Coordinates of C-alpha atoms and ligand atoms in Angstrom, one line a residue:
X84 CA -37.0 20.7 -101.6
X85 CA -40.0 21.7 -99.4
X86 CA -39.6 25.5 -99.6
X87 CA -41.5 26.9 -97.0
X88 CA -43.5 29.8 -98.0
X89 CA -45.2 30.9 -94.4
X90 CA -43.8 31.6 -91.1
X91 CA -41.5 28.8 -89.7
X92 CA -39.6 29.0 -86.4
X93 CA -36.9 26.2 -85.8
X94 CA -35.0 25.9 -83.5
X95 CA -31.2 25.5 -83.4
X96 CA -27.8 26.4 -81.2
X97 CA -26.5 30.0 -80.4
X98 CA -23.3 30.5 -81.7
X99 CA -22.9 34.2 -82.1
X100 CA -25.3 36.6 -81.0
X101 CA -27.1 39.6 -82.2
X102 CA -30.6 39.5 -84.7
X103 CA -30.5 39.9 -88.9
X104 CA -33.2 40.0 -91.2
X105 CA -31.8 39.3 -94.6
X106 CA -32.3 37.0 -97.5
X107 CA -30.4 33.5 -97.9
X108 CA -27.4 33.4 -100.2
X109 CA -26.6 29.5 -100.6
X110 CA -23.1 28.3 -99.8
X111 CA -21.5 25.9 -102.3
X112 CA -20.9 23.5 -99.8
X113 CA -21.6 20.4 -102.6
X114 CA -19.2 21.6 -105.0
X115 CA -16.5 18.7 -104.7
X116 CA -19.0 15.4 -104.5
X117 CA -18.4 14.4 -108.3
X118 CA -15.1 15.0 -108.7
X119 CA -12.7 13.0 -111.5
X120 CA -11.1 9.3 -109.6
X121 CA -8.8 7.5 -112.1
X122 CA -6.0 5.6 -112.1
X123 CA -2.2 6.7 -113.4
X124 CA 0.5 5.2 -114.5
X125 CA 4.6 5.8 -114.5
X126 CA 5.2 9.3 -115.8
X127 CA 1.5 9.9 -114.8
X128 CA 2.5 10.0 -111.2
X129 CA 4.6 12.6 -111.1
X130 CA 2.6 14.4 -112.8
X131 CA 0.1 14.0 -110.2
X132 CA 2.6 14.8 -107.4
X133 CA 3.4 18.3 -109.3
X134 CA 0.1 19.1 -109.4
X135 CA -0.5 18.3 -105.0
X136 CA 2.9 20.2 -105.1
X137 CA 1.2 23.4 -106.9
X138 CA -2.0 23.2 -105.2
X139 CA 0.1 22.9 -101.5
X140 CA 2.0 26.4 -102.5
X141 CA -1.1 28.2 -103.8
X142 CA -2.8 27.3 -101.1
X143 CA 0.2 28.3 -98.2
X144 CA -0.6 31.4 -100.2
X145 CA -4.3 32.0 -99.6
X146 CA -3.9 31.4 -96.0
X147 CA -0.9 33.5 -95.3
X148 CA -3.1 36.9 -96.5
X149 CA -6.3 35.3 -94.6
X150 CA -3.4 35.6 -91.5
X151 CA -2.7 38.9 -92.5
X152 CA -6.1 39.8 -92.8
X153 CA -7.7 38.2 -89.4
X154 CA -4.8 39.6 -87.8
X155 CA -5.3 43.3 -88.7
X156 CA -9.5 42.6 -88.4
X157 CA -10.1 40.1 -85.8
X158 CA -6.7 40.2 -83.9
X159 CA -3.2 37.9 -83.4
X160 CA -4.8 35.4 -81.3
X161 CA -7.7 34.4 -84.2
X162 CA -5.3 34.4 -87.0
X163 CA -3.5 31.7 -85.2
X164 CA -6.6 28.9 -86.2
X165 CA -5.1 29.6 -89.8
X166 CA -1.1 29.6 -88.9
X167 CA -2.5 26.0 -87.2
X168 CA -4.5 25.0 -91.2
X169 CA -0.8 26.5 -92.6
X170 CA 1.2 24.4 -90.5
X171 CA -1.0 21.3 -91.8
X172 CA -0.7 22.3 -95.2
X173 CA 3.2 22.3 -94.9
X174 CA 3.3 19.4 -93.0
X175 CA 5.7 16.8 -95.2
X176 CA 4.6 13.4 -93.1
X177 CA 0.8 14.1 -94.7
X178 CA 2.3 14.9 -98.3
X179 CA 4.4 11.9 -98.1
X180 CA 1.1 10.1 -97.6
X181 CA 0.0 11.8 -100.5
X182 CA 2.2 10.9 -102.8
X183 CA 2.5 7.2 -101.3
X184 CA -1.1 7.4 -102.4
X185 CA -0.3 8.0 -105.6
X186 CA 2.6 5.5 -105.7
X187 CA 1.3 3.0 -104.3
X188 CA -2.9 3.0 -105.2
X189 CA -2.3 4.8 -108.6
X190 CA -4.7 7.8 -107.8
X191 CA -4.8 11.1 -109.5
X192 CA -4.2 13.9 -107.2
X193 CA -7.9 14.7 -105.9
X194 CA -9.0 11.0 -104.9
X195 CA -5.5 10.6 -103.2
X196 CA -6.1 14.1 -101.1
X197 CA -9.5 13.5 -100.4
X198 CA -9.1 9.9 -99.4
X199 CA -5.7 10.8 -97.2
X200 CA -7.9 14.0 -95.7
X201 CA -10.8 11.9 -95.1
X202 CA -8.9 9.4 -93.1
X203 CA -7.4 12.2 -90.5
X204 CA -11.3 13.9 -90.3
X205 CA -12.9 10.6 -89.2
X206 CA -10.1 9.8 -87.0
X207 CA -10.4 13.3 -85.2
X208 CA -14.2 12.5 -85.2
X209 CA -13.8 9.3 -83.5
X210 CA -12.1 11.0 -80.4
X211 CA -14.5 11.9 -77.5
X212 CA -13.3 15.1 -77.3
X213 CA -15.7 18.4 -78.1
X214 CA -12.1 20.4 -78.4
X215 CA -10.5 17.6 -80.7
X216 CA -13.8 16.8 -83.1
X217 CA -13.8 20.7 -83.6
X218 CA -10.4 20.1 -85.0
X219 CA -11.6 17.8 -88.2
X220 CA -13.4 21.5 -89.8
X221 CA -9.6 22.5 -89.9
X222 CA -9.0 19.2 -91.9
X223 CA -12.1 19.5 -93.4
X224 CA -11.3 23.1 -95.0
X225 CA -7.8 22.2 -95.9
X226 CA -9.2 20.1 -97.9
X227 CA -11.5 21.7 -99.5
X228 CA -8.4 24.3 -100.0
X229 CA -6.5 21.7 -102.1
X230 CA -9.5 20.4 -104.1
X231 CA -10.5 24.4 -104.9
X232 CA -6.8 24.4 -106.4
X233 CA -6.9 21.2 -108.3
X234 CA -10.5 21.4 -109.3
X235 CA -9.9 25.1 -110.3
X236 CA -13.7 26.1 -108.7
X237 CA -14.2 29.1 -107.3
X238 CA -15.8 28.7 -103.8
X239 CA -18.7 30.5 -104.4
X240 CA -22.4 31.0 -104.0
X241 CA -25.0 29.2 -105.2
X242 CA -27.1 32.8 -106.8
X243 CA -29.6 31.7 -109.1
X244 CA -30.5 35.3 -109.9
X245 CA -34.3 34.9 -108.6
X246 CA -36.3 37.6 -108.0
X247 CA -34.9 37.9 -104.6
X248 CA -31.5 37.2 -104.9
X249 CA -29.5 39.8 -103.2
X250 CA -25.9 38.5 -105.4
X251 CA -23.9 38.2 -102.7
X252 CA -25.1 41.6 -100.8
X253 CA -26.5 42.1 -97.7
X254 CA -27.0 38.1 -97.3
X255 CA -27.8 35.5 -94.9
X256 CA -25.1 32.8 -95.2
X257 CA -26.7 29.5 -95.2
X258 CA -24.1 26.7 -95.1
X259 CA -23.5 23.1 -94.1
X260 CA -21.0 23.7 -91.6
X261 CA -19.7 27.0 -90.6
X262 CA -15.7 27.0 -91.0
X263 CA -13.4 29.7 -90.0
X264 CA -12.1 30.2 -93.6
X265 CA -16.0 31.2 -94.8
X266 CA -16.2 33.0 -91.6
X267 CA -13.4 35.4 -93.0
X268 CA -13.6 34.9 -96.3
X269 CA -16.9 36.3 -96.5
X270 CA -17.2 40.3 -97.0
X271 CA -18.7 41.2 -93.6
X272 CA -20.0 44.2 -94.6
X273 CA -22.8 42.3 -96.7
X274 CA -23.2 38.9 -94.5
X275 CA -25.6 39.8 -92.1
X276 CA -25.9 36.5 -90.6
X277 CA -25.1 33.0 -90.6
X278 CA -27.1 29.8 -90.4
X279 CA -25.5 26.1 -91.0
X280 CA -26.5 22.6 -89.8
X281 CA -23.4 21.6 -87.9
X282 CA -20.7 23.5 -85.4
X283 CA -20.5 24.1 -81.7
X284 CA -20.5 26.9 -79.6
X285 CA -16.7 26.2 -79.3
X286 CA -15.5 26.2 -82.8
X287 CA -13.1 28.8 -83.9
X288 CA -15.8 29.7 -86.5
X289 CA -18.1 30.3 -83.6
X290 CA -15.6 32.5 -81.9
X291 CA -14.4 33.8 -85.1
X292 CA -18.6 35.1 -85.4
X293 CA -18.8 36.4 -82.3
X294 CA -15.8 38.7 -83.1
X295 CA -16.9 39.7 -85.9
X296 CA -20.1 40.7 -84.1
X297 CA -22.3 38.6 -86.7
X298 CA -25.1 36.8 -85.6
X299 CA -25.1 33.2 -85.9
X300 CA -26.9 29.8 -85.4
X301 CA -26.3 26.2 -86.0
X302 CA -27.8 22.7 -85.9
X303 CA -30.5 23.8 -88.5
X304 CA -31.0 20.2 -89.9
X305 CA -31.9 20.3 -93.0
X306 CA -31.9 23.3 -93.6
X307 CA -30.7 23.2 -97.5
X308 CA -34.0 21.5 -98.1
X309 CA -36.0 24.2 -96.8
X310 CA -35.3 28.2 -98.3
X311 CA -33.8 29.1 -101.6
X312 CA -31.6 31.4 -102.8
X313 CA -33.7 34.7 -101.7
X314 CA -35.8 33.1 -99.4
X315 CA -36.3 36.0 -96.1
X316 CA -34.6 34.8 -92.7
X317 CA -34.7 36.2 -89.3
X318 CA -31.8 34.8 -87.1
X319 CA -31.9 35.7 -83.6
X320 CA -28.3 34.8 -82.5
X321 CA -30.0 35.7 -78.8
X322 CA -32.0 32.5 -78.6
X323 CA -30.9 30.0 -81.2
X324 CA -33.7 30.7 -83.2
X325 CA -34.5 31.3 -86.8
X326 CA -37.3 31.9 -88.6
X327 CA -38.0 31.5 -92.5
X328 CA -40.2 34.0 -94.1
X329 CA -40.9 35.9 -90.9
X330 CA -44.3 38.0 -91.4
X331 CA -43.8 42.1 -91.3
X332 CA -45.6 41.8 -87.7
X333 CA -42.8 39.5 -87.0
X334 CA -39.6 41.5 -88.2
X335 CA -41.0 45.0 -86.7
X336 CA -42.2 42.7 -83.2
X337 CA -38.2 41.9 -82.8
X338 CA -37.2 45.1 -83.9
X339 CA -38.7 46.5 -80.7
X340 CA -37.9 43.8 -78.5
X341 CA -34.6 44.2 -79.1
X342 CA -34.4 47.8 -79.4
X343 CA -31.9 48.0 -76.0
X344 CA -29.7 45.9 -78.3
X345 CA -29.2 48.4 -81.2
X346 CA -26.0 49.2 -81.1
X347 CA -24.6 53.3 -80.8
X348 CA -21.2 53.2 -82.7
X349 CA -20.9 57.2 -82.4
X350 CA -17.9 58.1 -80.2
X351 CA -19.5 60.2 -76.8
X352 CA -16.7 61.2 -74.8
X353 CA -16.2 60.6 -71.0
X354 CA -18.9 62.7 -69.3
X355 CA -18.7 64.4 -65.8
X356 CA -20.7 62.5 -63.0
X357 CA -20.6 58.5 -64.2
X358 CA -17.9 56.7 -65.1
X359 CA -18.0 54.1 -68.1
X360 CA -15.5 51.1 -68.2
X361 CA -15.7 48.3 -70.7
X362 CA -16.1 44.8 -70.4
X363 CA -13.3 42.8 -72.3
X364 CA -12.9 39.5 -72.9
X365 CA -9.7 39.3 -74.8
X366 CA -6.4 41.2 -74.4
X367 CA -7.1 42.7 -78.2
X368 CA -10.6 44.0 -77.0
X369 CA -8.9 46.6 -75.2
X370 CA -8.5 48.5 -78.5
X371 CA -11.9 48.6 -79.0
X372 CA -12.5 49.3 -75.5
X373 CA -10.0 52.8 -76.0
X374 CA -11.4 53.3 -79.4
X375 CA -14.9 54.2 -77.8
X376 CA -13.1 56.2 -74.9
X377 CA -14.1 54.0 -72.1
X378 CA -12.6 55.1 -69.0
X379 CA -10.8 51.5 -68.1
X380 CA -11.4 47.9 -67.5
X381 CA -14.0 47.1 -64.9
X382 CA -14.6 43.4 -66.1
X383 CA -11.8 41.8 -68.0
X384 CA -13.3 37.8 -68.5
X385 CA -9.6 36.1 -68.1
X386 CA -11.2 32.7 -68.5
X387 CA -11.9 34.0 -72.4
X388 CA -8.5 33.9 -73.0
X389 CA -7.9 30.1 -72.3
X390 CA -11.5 28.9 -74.2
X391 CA -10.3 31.4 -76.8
X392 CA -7.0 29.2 -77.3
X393 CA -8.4 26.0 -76.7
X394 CA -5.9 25.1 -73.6
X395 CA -5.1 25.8 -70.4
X396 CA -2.4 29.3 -70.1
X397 CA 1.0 28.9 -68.7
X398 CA 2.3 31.5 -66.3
X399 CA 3.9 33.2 -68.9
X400 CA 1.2 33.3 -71.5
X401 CA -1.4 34.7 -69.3
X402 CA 1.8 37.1 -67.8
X403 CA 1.4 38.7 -71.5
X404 CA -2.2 38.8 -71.8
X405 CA -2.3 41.0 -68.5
X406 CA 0.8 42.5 -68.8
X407 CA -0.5 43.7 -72.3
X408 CA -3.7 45.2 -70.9
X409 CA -2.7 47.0 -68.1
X410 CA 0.4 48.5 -70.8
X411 CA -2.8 49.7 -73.2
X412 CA -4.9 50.7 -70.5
X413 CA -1.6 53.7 -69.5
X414 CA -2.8 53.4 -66.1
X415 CA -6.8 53.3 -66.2
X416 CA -8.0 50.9 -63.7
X417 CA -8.3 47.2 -64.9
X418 CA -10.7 45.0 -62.9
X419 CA -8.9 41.5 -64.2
X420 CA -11.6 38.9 -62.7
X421 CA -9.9 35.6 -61.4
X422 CA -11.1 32.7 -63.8
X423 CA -14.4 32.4 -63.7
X424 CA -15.3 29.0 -64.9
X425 CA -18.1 26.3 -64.5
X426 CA -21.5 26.4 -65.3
X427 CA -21.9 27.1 -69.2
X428 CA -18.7 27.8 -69.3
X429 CA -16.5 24.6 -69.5
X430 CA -13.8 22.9 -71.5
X431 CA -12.3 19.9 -71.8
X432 CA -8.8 20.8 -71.3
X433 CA -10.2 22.4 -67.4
X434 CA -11.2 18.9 -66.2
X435 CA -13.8 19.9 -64.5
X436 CA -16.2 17.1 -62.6
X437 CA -19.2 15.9 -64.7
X438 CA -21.7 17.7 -62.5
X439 CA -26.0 17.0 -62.4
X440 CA -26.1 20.8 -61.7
X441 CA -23.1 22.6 -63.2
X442 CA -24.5 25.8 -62.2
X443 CA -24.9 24.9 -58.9
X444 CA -21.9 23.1 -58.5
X445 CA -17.8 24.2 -59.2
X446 CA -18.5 27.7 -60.2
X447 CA -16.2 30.6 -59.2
X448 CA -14.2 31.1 -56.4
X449 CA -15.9 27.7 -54.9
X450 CA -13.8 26.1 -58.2
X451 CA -10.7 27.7 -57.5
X452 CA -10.7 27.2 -54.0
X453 CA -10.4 23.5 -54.7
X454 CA -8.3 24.4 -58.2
X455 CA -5.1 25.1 -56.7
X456 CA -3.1 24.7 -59.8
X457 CA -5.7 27.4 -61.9
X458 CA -5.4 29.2 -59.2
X459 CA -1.6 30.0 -58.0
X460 CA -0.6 30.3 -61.7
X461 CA -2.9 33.0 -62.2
X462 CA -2.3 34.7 -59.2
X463 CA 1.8 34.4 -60.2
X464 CA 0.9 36.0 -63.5
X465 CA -1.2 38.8 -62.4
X466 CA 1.5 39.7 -59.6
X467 CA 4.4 40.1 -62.2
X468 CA 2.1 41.5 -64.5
X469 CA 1.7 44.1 -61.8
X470 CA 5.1 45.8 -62.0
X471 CA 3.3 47.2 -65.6
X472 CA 0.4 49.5 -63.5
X473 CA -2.1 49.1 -60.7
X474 CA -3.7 45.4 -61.1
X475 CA -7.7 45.2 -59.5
X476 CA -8.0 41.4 -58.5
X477 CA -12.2 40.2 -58.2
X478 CA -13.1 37.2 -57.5
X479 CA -16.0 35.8 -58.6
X480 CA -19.2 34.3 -57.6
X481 CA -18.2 35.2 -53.8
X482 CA -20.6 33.3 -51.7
X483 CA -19.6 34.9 -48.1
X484 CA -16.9 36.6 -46.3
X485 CA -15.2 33.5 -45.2
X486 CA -14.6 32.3 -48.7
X487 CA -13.4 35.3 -49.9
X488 CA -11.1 36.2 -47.4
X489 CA -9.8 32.5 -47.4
X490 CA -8.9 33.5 -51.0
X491 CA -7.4 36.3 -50.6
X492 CA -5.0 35.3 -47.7
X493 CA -4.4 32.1 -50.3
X494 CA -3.6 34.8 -53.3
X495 CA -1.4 36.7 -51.2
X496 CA 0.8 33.9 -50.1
X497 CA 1.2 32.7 -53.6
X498 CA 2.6 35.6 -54.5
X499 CA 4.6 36.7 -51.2
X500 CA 8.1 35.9 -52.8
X501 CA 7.4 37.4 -56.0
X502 CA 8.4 41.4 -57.0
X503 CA 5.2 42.6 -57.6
X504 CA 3.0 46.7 -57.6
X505 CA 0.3 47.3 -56.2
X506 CA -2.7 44.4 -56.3
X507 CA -6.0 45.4 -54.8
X508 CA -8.7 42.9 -54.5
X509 CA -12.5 43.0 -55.2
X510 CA -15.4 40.7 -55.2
X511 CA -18.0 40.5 -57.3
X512 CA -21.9 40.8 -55.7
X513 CA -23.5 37.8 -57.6
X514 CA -25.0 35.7 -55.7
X515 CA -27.6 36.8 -53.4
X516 CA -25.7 35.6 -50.2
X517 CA -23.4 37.8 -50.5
X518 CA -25.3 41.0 -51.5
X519 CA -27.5 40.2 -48.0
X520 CA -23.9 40.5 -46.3
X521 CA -22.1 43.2 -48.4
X522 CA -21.6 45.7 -45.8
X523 CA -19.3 42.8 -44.0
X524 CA -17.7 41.8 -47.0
X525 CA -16.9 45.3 -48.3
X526 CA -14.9 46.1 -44.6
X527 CA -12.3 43.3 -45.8
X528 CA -12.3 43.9 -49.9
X529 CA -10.9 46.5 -51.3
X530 CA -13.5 47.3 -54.0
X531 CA -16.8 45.6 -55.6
X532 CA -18.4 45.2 -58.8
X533 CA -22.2 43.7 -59.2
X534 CA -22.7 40.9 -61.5
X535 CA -26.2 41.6 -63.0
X536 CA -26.5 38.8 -64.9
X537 CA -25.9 35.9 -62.4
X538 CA -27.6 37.6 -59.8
X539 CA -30.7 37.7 -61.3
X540 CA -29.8 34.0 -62.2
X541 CA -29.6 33.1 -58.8
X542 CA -32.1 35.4 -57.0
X543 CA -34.8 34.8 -59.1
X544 CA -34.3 30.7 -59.3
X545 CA -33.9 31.3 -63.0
X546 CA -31.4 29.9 -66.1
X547 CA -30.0 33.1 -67.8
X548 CA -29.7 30.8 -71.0
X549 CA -32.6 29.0 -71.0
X550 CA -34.9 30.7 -73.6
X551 CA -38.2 29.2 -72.7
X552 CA -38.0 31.0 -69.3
X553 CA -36.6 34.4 -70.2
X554 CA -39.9 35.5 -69.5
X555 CA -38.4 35.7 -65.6
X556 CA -35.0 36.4 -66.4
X557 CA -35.5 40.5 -65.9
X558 CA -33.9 43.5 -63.9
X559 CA -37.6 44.8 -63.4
X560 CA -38.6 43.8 -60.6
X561 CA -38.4 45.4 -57.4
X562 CA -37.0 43.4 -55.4
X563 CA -33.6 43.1 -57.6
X564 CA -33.5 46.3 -57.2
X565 CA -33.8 46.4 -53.2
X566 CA -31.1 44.1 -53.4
X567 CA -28.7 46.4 -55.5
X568 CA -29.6 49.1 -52.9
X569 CA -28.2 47.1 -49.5
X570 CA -25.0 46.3 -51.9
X571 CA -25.1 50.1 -52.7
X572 CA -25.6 51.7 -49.1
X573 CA -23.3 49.4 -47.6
X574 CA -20.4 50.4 -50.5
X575 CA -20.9 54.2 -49.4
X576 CA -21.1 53.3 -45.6
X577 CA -17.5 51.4 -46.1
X578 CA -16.2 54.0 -48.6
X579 CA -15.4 51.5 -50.8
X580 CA -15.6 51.6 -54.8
X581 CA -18.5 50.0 -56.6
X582 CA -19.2 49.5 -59.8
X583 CA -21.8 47.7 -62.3
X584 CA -21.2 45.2 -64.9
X585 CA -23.4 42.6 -66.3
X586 CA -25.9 43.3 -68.9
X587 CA -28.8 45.4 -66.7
X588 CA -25.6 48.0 -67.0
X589 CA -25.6 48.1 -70.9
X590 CA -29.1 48.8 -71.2
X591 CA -29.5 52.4 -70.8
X592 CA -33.2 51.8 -69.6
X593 CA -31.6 51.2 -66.5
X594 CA -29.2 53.9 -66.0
X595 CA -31.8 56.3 -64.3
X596 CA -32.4 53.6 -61.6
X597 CA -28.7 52.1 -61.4
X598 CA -28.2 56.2 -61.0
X599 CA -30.8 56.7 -58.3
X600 CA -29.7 54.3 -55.6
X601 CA -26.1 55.2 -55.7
X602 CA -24.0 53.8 -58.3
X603 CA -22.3 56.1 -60.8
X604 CA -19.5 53.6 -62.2
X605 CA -20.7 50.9 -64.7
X606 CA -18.8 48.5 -66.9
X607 CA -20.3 47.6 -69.9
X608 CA -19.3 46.1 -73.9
X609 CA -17.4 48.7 -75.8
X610 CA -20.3 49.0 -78.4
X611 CA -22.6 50.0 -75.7
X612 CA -20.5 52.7 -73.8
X613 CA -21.7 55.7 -75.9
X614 CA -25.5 54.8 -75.4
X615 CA -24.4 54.7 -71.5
X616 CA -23.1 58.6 -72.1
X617 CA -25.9 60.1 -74.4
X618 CA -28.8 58.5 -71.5
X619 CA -26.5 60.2 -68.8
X620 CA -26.5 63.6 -70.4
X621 CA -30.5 63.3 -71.5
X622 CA -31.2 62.6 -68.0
X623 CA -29.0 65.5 -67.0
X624 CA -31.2 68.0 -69.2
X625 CA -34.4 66.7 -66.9
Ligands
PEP730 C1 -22.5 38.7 -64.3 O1 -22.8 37.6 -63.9 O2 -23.3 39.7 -64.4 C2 -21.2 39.0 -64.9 C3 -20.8 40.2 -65.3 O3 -20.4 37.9 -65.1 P1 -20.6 36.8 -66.3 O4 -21.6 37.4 -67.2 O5 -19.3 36.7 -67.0 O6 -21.0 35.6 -65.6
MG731 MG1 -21.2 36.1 -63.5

């Protein structure tokens, strides 16, 4: 144990964004390396089966309230990573190879579940497969499930009631690997953050964070060996970094910084003059979205849906994530963008090339041009989802007029012999070569939305997740805004809608200068739309 006692910064993976100054709480992730290994005999077996028969039906009950519970907090979709871990649980081929353990080997209960449970992780491991590895946490926490039974230990923290120790309140989670089970399990009204050694960007814990809206970061090596139970942490779920015992200089320094971040939960109602959609991700987020009054969709991320799940959508499941929407939404405009994958946004299961420069490479529409199949299912879906309200198509990452309207005539052909309502079709302004030629653009599309974030990505020569240059990834200067303007002017030349989404839209800094050359419909995160409103009617008092 090293514990540091002056400001450290080390550096890790985002997984969940948002900053948290809290002290450490210490998971119990140690608590089954010495557990009891002996050998049984005869009546000794069964007596070991009874008690993996127990421990299987206790636990089916612990994860059937988690389902409950994610389901009512989270929503249907997330719950399903623990129907999956309930599924296992029940699965008789893996307690036949329990008790065949026991038969067979003569182990007691916990050395035949570990030693069976073991065998699936490292064979999950083994696959190259982000996607599939991901899957050994759910072995991994089964697992640990069984053992907690048979073991009778309470999962708990490791509070050594220091000075500092916050018992369990307003804590910084520090844990080997971040599960979805601790995810929920934990009482997020008091975990403030999390920081763990291992998981990806694309575990369900990682999405399960993000959800929740708690900040997380991973790949912390080490990190056991270096705070205590108490010890202060800042996690900045923004960069990947976190920093142990961070100075008051420190802690007030990010507090400023990321001032534009602090989130305005009070309801503000629609006000007259702008008009604030939401961004959504996920067909449940439209709740959210109504819950703060947002006055529709203007960027729904479909691709969400699928890295959500883990695999690519059939016709018909992405038919009820749109058809679900547009149902909520009672006729609000949704802006559903066409799958927008590529870049930082990849998966196994989309097969996408192995690229030098992803970003540069089979983004956007550029992907789906060549992506038939992605392409024509989701254009199916969205047309039969349709016949449920007014459907806003954009496409993404539109490069020129040629590729867009080579799209669109594509889109519509797909879906020339299906009953469909009304489908209107947009583009998104995100890459400078566009914006230079949006008055041309806009006389073929129907409506437009500008993509902040890319297009300062792409104007600027500059990685929007890239940390050590986010010095230059910034909506201040001029000439971003000059370009705004053309895309502006040439939207009220063509009388067409435009609207803003991307982050420059959430930050309410902005809104006098998104105001000023023209636009006066923005899309941003649900959290954000009441700060939108309150800056709109301050600048109206001026
Ligand atoms: C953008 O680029 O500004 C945008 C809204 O799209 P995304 O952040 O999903 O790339
Ligand atoms: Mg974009």
């Amino acid at each position: 144990m090293i514990n540091i006692k002056t400001e450290t910064r080390l550096k890790g993976i985002k997984l969940s964004e948002g900053i948290a100054v809290a002290r450490v709480c210490l998971f119990n992730d140690d608590r089954h390396s010495n557990l009891p290994v002996y050998q049984v005999k005869d009546a000794g077996k069964e007596a070991e089966k009874q008690r993996i028969r127990k421990a299987i039906k206790l636990s089916v009950a612990k994860v059937e309230n988690i389902i409950k519970d994610v389901e009512a907090r989270v929503g249907l979709s997330e719950s399903k990573i623990f129907v999956a871990q309930k599924m296992l649980l029940e699965d008789s081929t893996v307690h036949n190879e329990f008790f065949d353990d026991i038969d067979r080997n003569g182990y007691n209960a916990e050395a035949a579940v570990t030693r069976i449970l073991d065998r699936y992780e490292s064979k999950l491991l083994e696959v190259d497969n982000e996607y599939i590895k991901a899957r050994a946490t759910d072995i991994g926490e089964i697992k640990r499930r069984l053992l907690d039974v048979l073991t009778e230990i309470n999962p708990s923290f490791q509070c050594v009631g220091t000075e500092n120790c916050q018992r369990g309140k307003n804590k910084i989670v520090v844990a080997k690997e971040l599960t979805p089970g601790l995810t929920v399990s934990i009482d997020t009204a008091f975990t403030k953050g999390f920081i763990t050694e291992h998981g990806g960007k694309l575990s369900h814990a990682a999405i399960l964070a993000r959800s929740l809206g708690i900040p997380a970061v991973s790949g912390i090596k080490n990190i056991h060996s270096l705070v205590t139970c108490g010890t202060e942490i800042l996690v900045n779920g923004h960069s990947g970094e976190i920093i142990i015992n961070p100075t008051d200089h420190t802690v007030s320094e990010f507090k400023s910084r990321y001032r534009d971040l602090k989130q305005d939960f009070t309801l503000v109602s629609p006000v007259k003059g702008i008009t604030v959609m939401a961004n959504i991700n996920k067909a449940q987020d439209t709740d959210e979205a109504l819950s703060m009054k947002a006055e529709g969709i203007g960027l729904y991320r479909t691709e969400f849906e699928f890295l959500v799940r883990g695999h690519l959508l059939s016709e018909d499941e992405q038919f009820l994530c749109y058809s679900q929407v547009l149902k909520t939404m009672e006729g609000l405009p949704v802006y559903f963008r066409l799958l927008d994958i590529g870049g930082d946004k990849g998966a196994d299961f989309f097969d996408l090339p192995e690229e030098e420069n992803p970003y540069l490479g089979f983004r956007g529409s550029r992907l789906l041009a060549k992506r038939t199949d992605l392409f024509r299912t989701q254009a199916r879906a969205l047309a039969k989802a349709s016949l449920q309200g007014e459907v806003s198509v954009m496409y993404p990452m539109i490069i020129d007029l040629e590729q867009f309207l080579n799209l669109r005539v594509a889109f519509e052909q797909e879906i020339a012999n299906i009953t469909h309502g009304k489908i209107n079709h947009g583009v998104m302004f995100e890459v400078p070569s566009a914006c230079l030629q949006a008055r041309e653009i806009l006389e073929h599309a129907d409506f437009a939305s500008i993509g902040t974030n890319d297009l300062i990505q792409y104007l600027f020569a500059v990685d929007r997740n890239n940390e050590h240059v986010a010095y230059d990834f910034t909506p201040e200067r001029k000439v971003f805004w000059n370009v705004l303007k053309i895309v502006a002017d040439a939207a009220k030349e063509t009388r067409k809608p435009l609207s803003i989404c991307g982050e420059t839209a959430s930050n309410p800094e902005y809104l006098k200068r998104i105001i000023d050359i023209g636009i006066k419909q923005l899309s941003v995160s649900p959290r954000h739309i009441s700060a939108v409103r309150n800056r709109y009617k301050e600048l109206k008092k001026k």
